[in-house]
Amino acid sequence: MTEPLPPGSTIGILGGGQLGRMLSVAAARLGYRTHIYEPAANPPAADVAHAVTTAPYEDLAALARFAASVDVITYEFENIPTSALDALEAARPIHPNRRALAVSQDRLTEKAFLTDLGLLTAPFAAVDDEVDLAEAVEEIGCPAILKTRRMGYDGKGQARIMTAEDAVAALAEMAGAPAILEGFVDFSHEVSVIAARGLDGAVAAFDPGENVHEGGILRTTTVPARLSPAQRTDAVLLAAKILNALKYVGVMGVEMFVTPKGLIVNEIAPRVHNSGHWTQNGCAVDQFEQHIRAITGWPLGDGARHSDVVMENLIGDDIARIPAIAREPHAAIHLYGKAEARPGRKMGHVNRVTGR
Amino acid sequence: MTEPLPPGSTIGILGGGQLGRMLSVAAARLGYRTHIYEPAANPPAADVAHAVTTAPYEDLAALARFAASVDVITYEFENIPTSALDALEAARPIHPNRRALAVSQDRLTEKAFLTDLGLLTAPFAAVDDEVDLAEAVEEIGCPAILKTRRMGYDGKGQARIMTAEDAVAALAEMAGAPAILEGFVDFSHEVSVIAARGLDGAVAAFDPGENVHEGGILRTTTVPARLSPAQRTDAVLLAAKILNALKYVGVMGVEMFVTPKGLIVNEIAPRVHNSGHWTQNGCAVDQFEQHIRAITGWPLGDGARHSDVVMENLIGDDIARIPAIAREPHAAIHLYGKAEARPGRKMGHVNRVTGR
């Protein structure tokens, strides 16, 4: 095994949102400094970072200066422009790798990759035009979901299709963006596995969490999830299969539907994931530190859970409930330092340590 | 109850060491920014702070700019020059208050304060010259410890006295600094209580921890401590008495000796305390967040412990053991980002979550 990145080294993080913020704190805990690259001014991560660059992803000079100032680069979101990645990758190692980004940036590529691995996904079909659409609706049936292939998150860029007419209207809304039609999956609940793979190829996973969404946004994650021992093993093995196939380095979030036919992979995210925030108060090594360990060559934490946790996202006006939550004895509050509480905006989360 | 300090406000922290670093992370978690004031360049806290001022405590202009940029001021160490406090206090509230600092900056004042409260301390006597010293040795007996009244920490400024001749030599070493002679206490073990008092006067305490020192430096803290239920109650009540008497706001560390005659107060520290680091992995609200809650007007965490923890300090070359510790399944590592591992220097700590 190679030596870990020396203490005092600097980790470059693309994106200064809450994930970058919590990655930065974890990096500091392991003795590293962080440098945040973020187009928006005063991002959440800036409050806990050693250095911040405020520049667009198109600014090649800023990217070059950033790369020169760091020892390794990672990211907190998957929609990084290819040109920026090209410029950065020429200068410094980037983890997770380009293949993981390519797979997760495009829903069609992602589904094809997963089915090639022999994993179950929702039925899907590519939709580039009305002809494709008619065929896809015919094949998959309704209800279904039309999604843009790229740049979707938190339920954005998606439309539920109940009839063939819905489908035509939804496609028109997407204004020519390449799309994918996904069939509905009859699932009892959704779980996710937060898994990590190190530079040495070792894989570790946290216990699966059970997710509840509202309006396309994650509301709560509960650990342990309702899963049989066999399902639990399946979930972890399935995630490991994905990481190994991609020669992935870092933490990945893998969302799955629990169905009578087995676990169906919904989506992968090549980064720390909202459904892994519970690890901050349930594990000695949380998902953020696990990611930093993976990309810097530390041994991975084994994912052991010392406490059960229910994570609740604080979205928009939920922030007004903080005074009450602050009085709960087992509530660990994590705010992101965002000034304005817009509807749908993730302002923080609370991990309720519920026992063991 | 008054409203808490609004989110997005800035907390000024005097001192940029590891305590300032961990306070800064806790402040961010509650949605605050921090501004560190520290004479030394690149202090540990700078890696996770919104702003840093590098200036001596004698630089009144820098102090004024610092105060103007923050909403409330706190500190991570007790030996802040009086002139700096005068300048800052004129501009912004400082918590904990001056009385707590005055008491803890001077071992004689501290002992007098504690005995006035009816608490037990080691026998003590002021020593300003050889005449005092002879009387003190006569009264207290040997063995005893001669300590400077001010500026001592981690066993510095202390000499063990076995004979009257030792005493004379030790006093000469102190070069005229006012001193105090303390009698030895026959104790079975040392415990500490990390207690907090809020702006509203509410008091909360974490479970007492049991401390082991080596060479005058804290080595480990184990929670729970070996204490009877009655001793546990005594320890917490005693700490609360101290905080209330000082109208204290913030977290305080209270070290006590466990003896057959009862709990004897060794020392108080008007700040977060090394023996409270275990709370980071044992409680939903740790001592650092508790301090930020106290000084910003949040309700205090109740100190509930979800897990047992053994905290071990990583001192000097201990840092070389990190690769092995990183492989332990229940070890939570907290490094301070210090470049150089000098003997006796606190480089980090590890919290081993041992069960519940």
XYZ file of C-alpha atoms in Angstrom:
712
model
C 0.000 0.000 0.000
C 1.196 3.499 -0.830
C 1.832 6.048 1.918
C -1.101 8.328 2.706
C -0.972 11.958 1.579
C 1.297 13.677 4.164
C -0.297 15.702 6.983
C -0.559 19.391 6.121
C -1.284 18.632 2.452
C -4.129 20.487 0.787
C -7.244 18.893 -0.653
C -8.968 20.821 -3.412
C -12.754 20.567 -3.356
C -14.872 21.552 -6.352
C -18.096 23.022 -4.994
C -18.634 24.986 -1.798
C -22.063 23.786 -0.676
C -22.896 21.865 2.472
C -21.203 18.699 1.241
C -17.989 20.616 0.603
C -18.381 22.218 4.022
C -18.634 18.901 5.829
C -15.834 17.374 3.734
C -13.651 20.311 4.725
C -14.237 19.742 8.448
C -13.463 16.039 8.055
C -10.263 16.824 6.155
C -9.138 19.135 8.957
C -9.797 16.371 11.483
C -7.266 14.230 9.620
C -4.706 17.061 9.579
C -5.303 18.302 6.028
C -6.095 21.745 4.679
C -8.758 22.402 2.097
C -9.108 24.796 -0.802
C -12.656 25.319 -2.059
C -13.400 26.203 -5.706
C -16.853 27.677 -6.132
C -18.378 30.148 -8.587
C -20.775 31.682 -6.027
C -19.455 34.122 -3.421
C -19.440 33.224 0.285
C -20.385 29.569 -0.088
C -21.165 27.460 3.018
C -17.795 25.691 2.839
C -15.861 28.974 3.015
C -16.547 29.281 6.751
C -14.468 26.180 7.509
C -11.855 26.113 4.738
C -8.220 27.154 4.619
C -8.581 28.839 1.223
C -11.385 29.700 -1.194
C -11.338 30.529 -4.893
C -14.388 32.355 -6.214
C -14.393 31.864 -9.984
C -16.513 30.242 -12.692
C -15.651 26.765 -13.995
C -14.837 28.390 -17.335
C -11.946 30.418 -15.876
C -8.985 28.296 -16.952
C -6.441 30.580 -15.266
C -8.254 30.298 -11.918
C -8.517 26.534 -12.351
C -4.768 26.319 -13.031
C -3.924 28.392 -9.933
C -6.293 26.258 -7.867
C -4.771 23.007 -9.132
C -1.248 24.275 -8.458
C -2.173 25.073 -4.846
C -3.559 21.624 -3.952
C -2.251 18.060 -3.785
C -5.373 16.154 -4.763
C -8.796 17.188 -6.087
C -12.279 15.935 -5.282
C -15.782 17.302 -5.739
C -19.108 17.584 -3.993
C -21.377 17.405 -7.047
C -21.382 15.542 -10.315
C -22.219 18.221 -12.870
C -18.742 19.655 -13.325
C -18.090 20.894 -16.873
C -15.865 18.558 -18.895
C -13.542 21.398 -19.895
C -12.844 22.168 -16.225
C -12.104 18.511 -15.533
C -9.737 18.359 -18.501
C -7.794 21.355 -17.213
C -7.616 20.074 -13.626
C -6.840 16.475 -14.454
C -3.773 17.531 -16.406
C -2.330 19.010 -13.215
C -3.461 16.899 -10.269
C -5.152 13.558 -9.486
C -8.953 13.781 -9.290
C -10.975 11.283 -7.247
C -13.492 9.822 -7.940
C -12.426 9.260 -11.543
C -13.875 10.515 -14.833
C -15.653 7.279 -15.612
C -17.709 7.564 -12.414
C -18.649 11.111 -13.371
C -19.487 10.155 -16.943
C -21.738 7.346 -15.737
C -23.573 9.414 -13.170
C -23.863 12.608 -15.235
C -26.117 10.894 -17.751
C -29.117 8.866 -16.653
C -29.040 6.757 -19.811
C -25.337 5.884 -19.484
C -25.953 5.132 -15.803
C -28.826 2.728 -16.489
C -26.871 1.004 -19.258
C -23.836 0.625 -16.987
C -25.950 -0.863 -14.194
C -27.792 -3.344 -16.417
C -24.470 -4.368 -18.023
C -23.304 -5.236 -14.506
C -26.312 -7.525 -14.169
C -28.071 -5.258 -11.680
C -31.781 -4.544 -11.730
C -33.018 -1.070 -12.683
C -36.385 0.431 -13.574
C -37.330 -0.247 -17.203
C -35.995 2.625 -19.322
C -35.743 3.924 -22.852
C -33.883 6.824 -24.459
C -36.099 9.666 -25.700
C -34.618 12.140 -28.156
C -37.784 13.049 -29.990
C -41.530 12.409 -30.239
C -41.018 9.229 -32.234
C -38.773 7.763 -29.508
C -41.271 8.931 -26.951
C -44.242 7.179 -28.538
C -42.229 3.958 -28.766
C -41.027 4.292 -25.185
C -44.526 4.881 -23.798
C -45.738 1.918 -25.822
C -42.971 -0.305 -24.468
C -42.825 0.845 -20.847
C -46.430 1.848 -20.335
C -47.891 4.419 -17.947
C -47.423 5.643 -15.316
C -43.805 6.491 -16.059
C -41.365 9.340 -15.457
C -39.754 11.437 -18.145
C -36.391 12.784 -16.996
C -33.696 14.849 -18.637
C -30.626 12.698 -19.120
C -28.339 15.302 -17.551
C -28.243 17.900 -14.748
C -31.216 16.701 -12.717
C -31.204 16.712 -8.916
C -33.716 16.915 -6.054
C -36.594 16.079 -8.416
C -35.744 18.829 -10.909
C -35.982 18.052 -14.638
C -38.566 15.326 -14.082
C -42.198 14.930 -15.068
C -44.654 12.220 -14.138
C -46.413 10.733 -17.160
C -49.909 9.301 -16.670
C -51.002 9.301 -20.322
C -49.421 9.519 -23.773
C -50.640 13.157 -23.949
C -48.816 14.002 -20.689
C -45.712 12.615 -22.312
C -45.844 14.918 -25.324
C -46.377 17.987 -23.134
C -43.548 16.980 -20.782
C -41.148 16.443 -23.684
C -42.002 19.877 -25.089
C -41.155 21.405 -21.663
C -37.701 19.874 -21.882
C -37.035 21.967 -24.956
C -35.055 19.426 -26.907
C -32.864 18.193 -24.041
C -32.084 14.481 -24.416
C -34.368 12.545 -22.080
C -35.072 9.108 -20.708
C -38.407 7.507 -19.931
C -38.372 5.362 -16.811
C -41.085 2.931 -15.831
C -42.607 3.078 -12.356
C -41.236 0.578 -9.880
C -43.601 -0.984 -7.381
C -41.444 -0.721 -4.265
C -42.207 -0.891 -0.570
C -39.467 1.526 0.477
C -36.168 3.050 -0.617
C -32.818 2.371 0.990
C -29.351 3.629 0.245
C -25.900 2.286 0.834
C -23.020 4.677 1.405
C -19.997 2.739 0.247
C -16.360 3.637 -0.139
C -13.414 2.264 -2.055
C -9.844 3.198 -1.170
C -6.789 3.802 -3.331
C -5.750 0.230 -2.512
C -9.050 -1.210 -3.750
C -10.444 -1.997 -0.304
C -14.204 -1.516 -0.034
C -16.265 -0.656 3.060
C -19.934 0.170 3.465
C -22.038 1.794 6.144
C -25.244 0.137 7.235
C -28.036 0.786 4.732
C -30.347 3.681 5.580
C -34.051 3.885 4.803
C -35.028 7.038 2.938
C -38.273 8.977 2.801
C -38.650 11.675 0.141
C -41.132 14.532 -0.083
C -41.574 16.497 -3.298
C -38.526 14.817 -4.779
C -36.280 15.892 -1.872
C -34.905 13.582 0.808
C -36.806 14.138 4.033
C -35.455 11.505 6.446
C -32.993 8.636 6.579
C -33.478 6.023 9.294
C -30.798 3.553 10.388
C -31.202 0.636 10.631
C -33.370 0.288 7.520
C -36.143 -2.313 7.299
C -34.247 -5.064 5.494
C -33.881 -8.794 6.006
C -30.334 -10.012 6.694
C -30.215 -11.338 3.123
C -31.379 -8.017 1.671
C -28.815 -6.199 3.781
C -26.049 -8.374 2.375
C -27.393 -7.959 -1.163
C -27.471 -4.184 -0.795
C -23.860 -3.995 0.316
C -22.574 -6.483 -2.274
C -24.424 -4.684 -5.028
C -22.842 -1.360 -4.043
C -19.403 -2.978 -3.877
C -19.913 -4.390 -7.369
C -20.557 -0.889 -8.730
C -17.493 0.620 -7.011
C -15.209 -2.164 -8.169
C -16.487 -2.019 -11.752
C -15.669 1.698 -11.875
C -12.302 1.309 -10.063
C -13.846 3.992 -7.931
C -11.950 5.913 -5.227
C -14.033 7.778 -2.655
C -17.529 7.575 -1.186
C -20.558 6.806 -3.343
C -24.247 6.929 -2.530
C -26.303 4.109 -4.072
C -30.097 4.454 -3.871
C -32.163 1.282 -4.209
C -35.824 0.341 -4.205
C -36.880 -2.622 -2.096
C -39.268 -4.787 -4.139
C -40.572 -8.347 -3.969
C -38.306 -9.130 -6.943
C -35.214 -7.845 -5.177
C -33.288 -4.605 -4.873
C -33.614 -2.278 -7.858
C -30.919 0.373 -8.247
C -32.481 3.811 -8.602
C -29.500 6.111 -8.822
C -25.829 6.404 -7.972
C -24.104 9.574 -6.802
C -20.294 9.722 -7.124
C -19.854 11.685 -3.896
C -20.852 11.890 -0.274
C -24.617 11.726 -0.116
C -27.395 13.325 1.872
C -28.615 9.896 2.979
C -25.213 9.331 4.646
C -25.363 12.339 6.979
C -26.540 10.075 9.808
C -23.006 8.650 10.015
C -21.818 11.897 11.645
C -23.497 10.844 14.864
C -23.739 7.096 14.406
C -20.171 6.100 13.535
C -16.633 6.812 14.728
C -15.673 7.499 11.099
C -18.421 9.336 9.191
C -18.988 9.407 5.424
C -17.104 12.689 5.023
C -14.001 11.388 6.757
C -14.398 8.101 4.890
C -14.252 10.003 1.601
C -11.169 11.936 2.694
C -9.556 8.701 3.885
C -10.285 7.046 0.538
C -8.840 9.793 -1.660
C -5.748 10.367 0.515
C -4.768 6.730 0.935
C -5.736 6.182 4.584
C -7.200 2.849 5.614
C -10.993 3.055 5.386
C -13.173 3.075 8.478
C -15.086 -0.202 8.645
C -18.514 1.458 8.725
C -19.374 0.125 12.189
C -22.384 1.849 13.739
C -22.301 2.679 17.453
C -25.755 4.235 17.533
C -29.050 4.165 15.678
C -29.900 7.482 14.053
C -32.797 9.188 12.308
C -31.561 12.003 10.051
C -34.070 14.703 9.161
C -33.329 17.342 6.551
C -34.183 20.919 7.473
C -35.584 22.378 4.264
C -36.624 26.005 3.738
C -38.827 27.114 6.620
C -37.930 24.047 8.682
C -35.128 26.220 9.971
C -37.737 28.016 12.089
C -38.096 24.798 14.114
C -34.495 25.018 15.340
C -35.372 26.558 18.740
C -37.575 23.545 19.514
C -35.108 21.011 18.110
C -32.321 22.608 20.168
C -34.240 21.565 23.296
C -34.429 17.878 22.328
C -31.918 15.889 24.370
C -30.658 13.551 21.622
C -30.721 15.877 18.638
C -27.432 16.757 16.940
C -27.898 19.871 14.817
C -25.883 20.559 11.667
C -26.587 23.912 10.002
C -25.022 24.994 6.724
C -24.651 28.722 7.344
C -26.924 29.710 4.447
C -28.275 33.220 4.845
C -31.597 32.865 3.057
C -34.186 30.120 3.661
C -35.788 29.624 0.239
C -38.460 26.939 -0.303
C -36.816 23.606 -1.112
C -33.384 24.832 -0.019
C -31.467 22.505 2.283
C -30.592 24.648 5.315
C -29.273 21.955 7.623
C -30.110 18.590 9.102
C -30.619 17.048 12.483
C -29.382 13.612 13.520
C -31.485 12.141 16.295
C -29.501 9.499 18.135
C -32.242 7.031 18.897
C -30.451 4.181 20.653
C -28.587 1.072 19.734
C -35.233 34.307 27.716
C -33.462 36.541 25.220
C -33.251 35.614 21.541
C -30.112 33.728 20.510
C -27.473 35.518 18.466
C -28.852 35.500 14.876
C -27.528 32.917 12.393
C -24.680 34.266 10.291
C -23.306 36.293 13.220
C -19.579 36.136 13.894
C -17.966 34.802 17.048
C -14.541 36.186 17.884
C -12.184 33.650 19.442
C -9.005 34.714 21.236
C -6.417 32.029 20.610
C -5.993 29.832 17.553
C -4.883 26.523 19.067
C -6.726 23.224 18.963
C -9.442 24.422 21.340
C -10.126 27.431 19.108
C -10.127 25.084 16.126
C -12.743 22.778 17.604
C -14.820 25.730 18.857
C -14.783 27.119 15.333
C -16.140 23.898 13.840
C -18.893 23.783 16.479
C -19.819 27.410 15.786
C -20.141 26.632 12.076
C -22.416 23.695 12.895
C -24.785 26.165 14.567
C -24.681 28.515 11.577
C -22.146 31.032 12.929
C -18.919 32.328 11.481
C -15.737 32.682 13.481
C -12.875 35.153 13.531
C -9.693 33.918 15.206
C -7.265 36.320 16.925
C -3.844 34.776 17.401
C -0.308 36.184 17.579
C 1.312 33.169 15.890
C 1.005 32.709 12.123
C -0.974 29.788 10.630
C -2.530 28.566 13.880
C -4.517 25.291 13.917
C -7.845 27.163 14.058
C -7.110 29.059 10.834
C -7.857 25.968 8.728
C -11.516 26.000 9.768
C -12.277 29.675 10.435
C -14.005 32.342 8.375
C -11.394 34.997 9.236
C -8.070 35.169 11.047
C -6.175 38.105 12.536
C -2.461 37.552 13.111
C -1.368 40.186 15.629
C 0.028 40.418 19.164
C -2.293 41.066 22.120
C -0.544 44.419 22.540
C -1.726 45.694 19.142
C -4.666 47.857 20.179
C -5.539 48.815 16.608
C -5.748 45.159 15.567
C -7.830 44.383 18.664
C -10.217 47.214 17.790
C -10.630 46.009 14.191
C -11.171 42.462 15.451
C -13.805 43.555 17.963
C -15.603 45.632 15.346
C -15.833 42.613 13.041
C -17.442 40.245 15.564
C -20.665 40.086 17.571
C -19.439 38.335 20.706
C -15.993 37.353 21.979
C -14.763 34.239 23.740
C -11.357 32.647 24.305
C -9.614 29.308 24.354
C -7.061 30.046 27.089
C -7.035 31.978 30.329
C -3.795 33.964 30.168
C -5.039 36.859 28.076
C -3.346 40.168 28.979
C -5.575 42.492 30.979
C -4.946 45.397 28.617
C -6.279 43.360 25.690
C -9.383 42.429 27.667
C -9.949 46.081 28.578
C -9.811 47.103 24.943
C -12.100 44.313 23.743
C -14.611 44.529 26.544
C -15.261 48.179 25.742
C -16.486 47.130 22.295
C -18.188 43.733 22.586
C -19.475 41.294 25.189
C -16.865 38.752 26.356
C -17.872 35.365 27.753
C -16.869 33.910 30.165
C -16.593 37.075 32.217
C -13.600 38.867 33.749
C -14.195 37.501 37.215
C -13.826 33.911 35.952
C -10.576 34.884 34.282
C -9.285 36.718 37.349
C -10.035 33.719 39.533
C -8.439 31.177 37.253
C -5.417 33.275 36.224
C -4.075 33.249 39.787
C -3.768 30.035 41.775
C -4.007 31.888 45.078
C -7.159 33.786 44.115
C -8.597 30.531 42.790
C -7.962 28.600 46.004
C -9.342 31.458 48.119
C -12.471 31.637 45.942
C -13.063 27.902 46.199
C -12.604 27.729 49.988
C -14.878 30.780 50.396
C -17.532 28.744 48.565
C -17.123 26.008 51.166
C -15.408 23.634 48.759
C -12.429 21.467 49.676
C -9.011 22.235 48.174
C -5.464 21.093 48.869
C -3.923 22.978 51.816
C -2.185 26.072 50.443
C -0.226 29.151 51.427
C 1.001 32.216 49.538
C 4.755 32.395 49.018
C 6.275 35.730 48.062
C 9.675 35.263 49.665
C 11.850 32.899 51.704
C 10.198 33.901 54.957
C 6.737 32.989 53.610
C 8.218 29.815 52.234
C 9.658 28.663 55.549
C 6.340 29.310 57.258
C 4.425 27.543 54.515
C 6.623 24.449 54.602
C 6.289 24.414 58.395
C 2.500 24.651 58.173
C 1.791 22.377 55.199
C 4.675 19.923 55.531
C 6.414 17.875 52.871
C 5.922 16.573 50.271
C 4.321 19.638 48.724
C 4.303 21.457 45.382
C 5.566 24.972 44.800
C 3.757 26.607 41.882
C 3.890 30.024 40.287
C 0.620 31.824 40.961
C 0.159 32.758 37.297
C 0.721 31.393 33.774
C 1.201 27.731 34.614
C -0.212 24.959 32.415
C 0.518 21.315 31.603
C 2.800 21.005 34.656
C 4.925 24.038 33.747
C 5.985 26.442 36.558
C 5.748 23.711 39.175
C 8.306 22.010 41.418
C 7.863 19.100 43.779
C 9.202 19.827 47.262
C 10.435 16.877 49.353
C 12.549 18.843 51.868
C 12.893 22.437 53.099
C 16.104 22.691 51.039
C 14.239 21.685 47.837
C 11.859 24.510 48.609
C 14.555 27.178 48.728
C 16.057 25.992 45.442
C 12.667 25.835 43.742
C 11.781 29.346 44.879
C 15.069 30.660 43.523
C 14.223 29.093 40.132
C 11.009 31.063 40.044
C 13.064 34.261 40.012
C 10.815 36.306 42.242
C 7.479 35.322 40.644
C 4.707 35.185 43.275
C 4.129 31.564 44.194
C 1.869 29.264 46.165
C 2.791 26.177 48.144
C 0.217 23.394 47.902
C 0.122 20.340 50.132
C -0.055 16.880 48.595
C -3.511 15.341 48.476
C -3.840 11.621 49.050
C -6.280 10.784 46.265
C -7.255 7.563 44.558
C -7.937 9.131 41.154
C -8.750 12.398 39.426
C -12.040 13.221 37.748
C -13.273 16.288 35.956
C -16.664 17.741 35.294
C -17.267 19.735 32.134
C -20.103 22.044 33.077
C -21.834 24.885 31.283
C -23.968 27.827 32.276
C -26.094 29.690 29.736
C -26.942 33.378 29.380
C -30.238 32.574 31.130
C -28.482 31.020 34.138
C -29.346 27.422 33.264
C -26.613 24.932 34.168
C -25.860 21.568 32.551
C -23.011 19.130 33.077
C -21.570 16.220 31.149
C -20.880 12.956 32.929
C -17.653 13.156 34.951
C -14.570 11.759 33.227
C -11.669 10.016 34.917
C -8.285 11.512 34.066
C -4.814 10.002 33.959
C -1.843 12.357 33.665
C 1.735 11.640 32.640
C 4.488 14.175 33.230
C 1.919 16.805 34.138
C 0.020 16.381 30.848
C -3.385 14.739 30.468
C -2.952 11.297 28.941
C -6.445 9.758 28.962
C -9.999 10.548 30.045
C -12.367 7.626 30.571
C -16.136 7.931 30.739
C -17.835 6.809 32.866
C -15.457 7.599 35.742
C -15.175 5.353 38.780
C -17.538 7.219 41.110
C -20.363 6.175 43.401
C -23.775 7.632 42.572
C -23.374 9.996 45.534
C -19.928 11.124 44.380
C -21.274 11.665 40.876
C -23.993 13.920 42.226
C -21.489 15.739 44.450
C -19.160 16.340 41.527
C -21.868 17.890 39.391
C -23.355 20.002 42.201
C -19.938 21.269 43.167
C -19.242 22.365 39.591
C -22.640 24.047 39.376
C -21.893 25.936 42.599
C -18.713 27.358 41.059
C -20.433 28.428 37.840
C -23.321 30.056 39.656
C -21.030 31.902 42.081
C -19.156 33.420 39.145
C -22.342 34.164 37.131
C -20.372 32.251 34.541
C -21.417 31.963 30.877
C -19.786 29.219 28.841
C -18.134 25.865 29.465
C -15.789 25.311 32.397
C -13.544 22.389 33.230
C -13.403 21.501 36.942
C -10.719 19.016 37.990
C -11.228 17.163 41.268
C -9.395 14.601 43.337
C -11.372 11.666 44.683
C -10.399 11.099 48.325
C -11.874 9.272 51.320
C -12.795 12.712 52.734
C -14.708 13.691 49.609
C -14.019 15.509 46.360
C -11.195 18.036 46.505
C -11.138 20.688 43.792
C -7.760 20.780 42.060
C -8.196 23.416 39.411
C -10.776 25.201 37.313
C -10.353 26.242 33.687
C -12.685 28.934 32.301
C -12.927 27.350 28.878
C -13.474 24.110 27.033
C -11.124 21.538 28.477
C -8.968 18.699 27.212
C -10.767 16.287 29.545
C -14.023 17.116 27.723
C -12.876 16.043 24.251
C -14.601 12.672 24.731
C -17.962 14.443 24.317
C -17.289 14.805 20.560
C -18.040 11.112 20.118
C -20.109 10.391 23.209
C -22.815 13.065 23.098
C -25.188 14.637 20.571
C -24.028 18.064 21.785
C -20.291 18.152 22.557
C -18.437 20.541 24.875
C -17.455 22.835 21.996
C -21.021 23.245 20.792
C -22.165 23.546 24.399
C -19.813 26.509 24.853
C -21.047 28.165 21.658
C -24.644 27.520 22.733
C -23.966 29.102 26.133
C -22.350 32.299 24.839
C -24.873 32.829 22.011
C -28.017 32.268 24.053
C -29.083 28.865 22.739
C -30.627 26.356 25.127
C -27.875 24.129 26.526
C -27.567 20.497 25.573
C -28.434 18.362 28.573
C -25.110 16.498 28.612
C -26.684 13.103 27.916
C -24.143 10.470 26.891
C -25.061 8.006 24.121
C -21.773 6.112 24.258
C -18.908 5.342 26.614
C -15.611 6.791 25.443
C -11.917 6.634 26.287
C -10.107 9.748 25.073
C -6.350 9.447 24.556
C -4.166 12.471 23.848
C -1.658 12.124 21.026
C 1.419 13.916 22.334
C 4.628 14.527 20.396
C 5.749 11.290 18.748
C 2.399 9.613 19.477
C 1.424 10.983 16.097
C 3.530 8.212 14.556
C 0.955 5.724 15.878
C -1.783 7.179 13.647
C -1.489 4.514 10.909
C -2.225 1.817 13.490
C -4.978 3.809 15.218
C -6.594 4.474 11.820
C -7.156 0.708 11.511
C -9.012 0.404 14.828
C -12.739 0.019 14.161
C -14.050 2.259 16.963
C -11.400 4.980 17.012
C -12.401 8.526 16.110
C -9.286 10.531 15.220
C -9.028 14.272 15.778
C -5.790 15.866 14.546
C -4.905 19.519 15.047
C -3.000 20.212 11.833
C 0.229 21.117 13.640
C 3.243 20.819 11.363
C 5.901 19.929 13.914
C 5.664 17.157 16.541
C 7.686 18.502 19.465
C 7.965 16.520 22.732
C 5.041 17.365 25.009
C 3.104 19.046 22.177
C -0.526 18.026 21.836
C -0.867 16.904 18.203
C -4.338 15.411 18.351
C -6.494 12.978 20.264
C -8.400 9.805 19.649
C -11.824 9.004 21.088
C -12.403 5.285 21.354
C -16.110 4.574 21.473
C -16.131 1.656 23.880
C -19.805 0.817 24.237
C -22.732 1.909 26.309
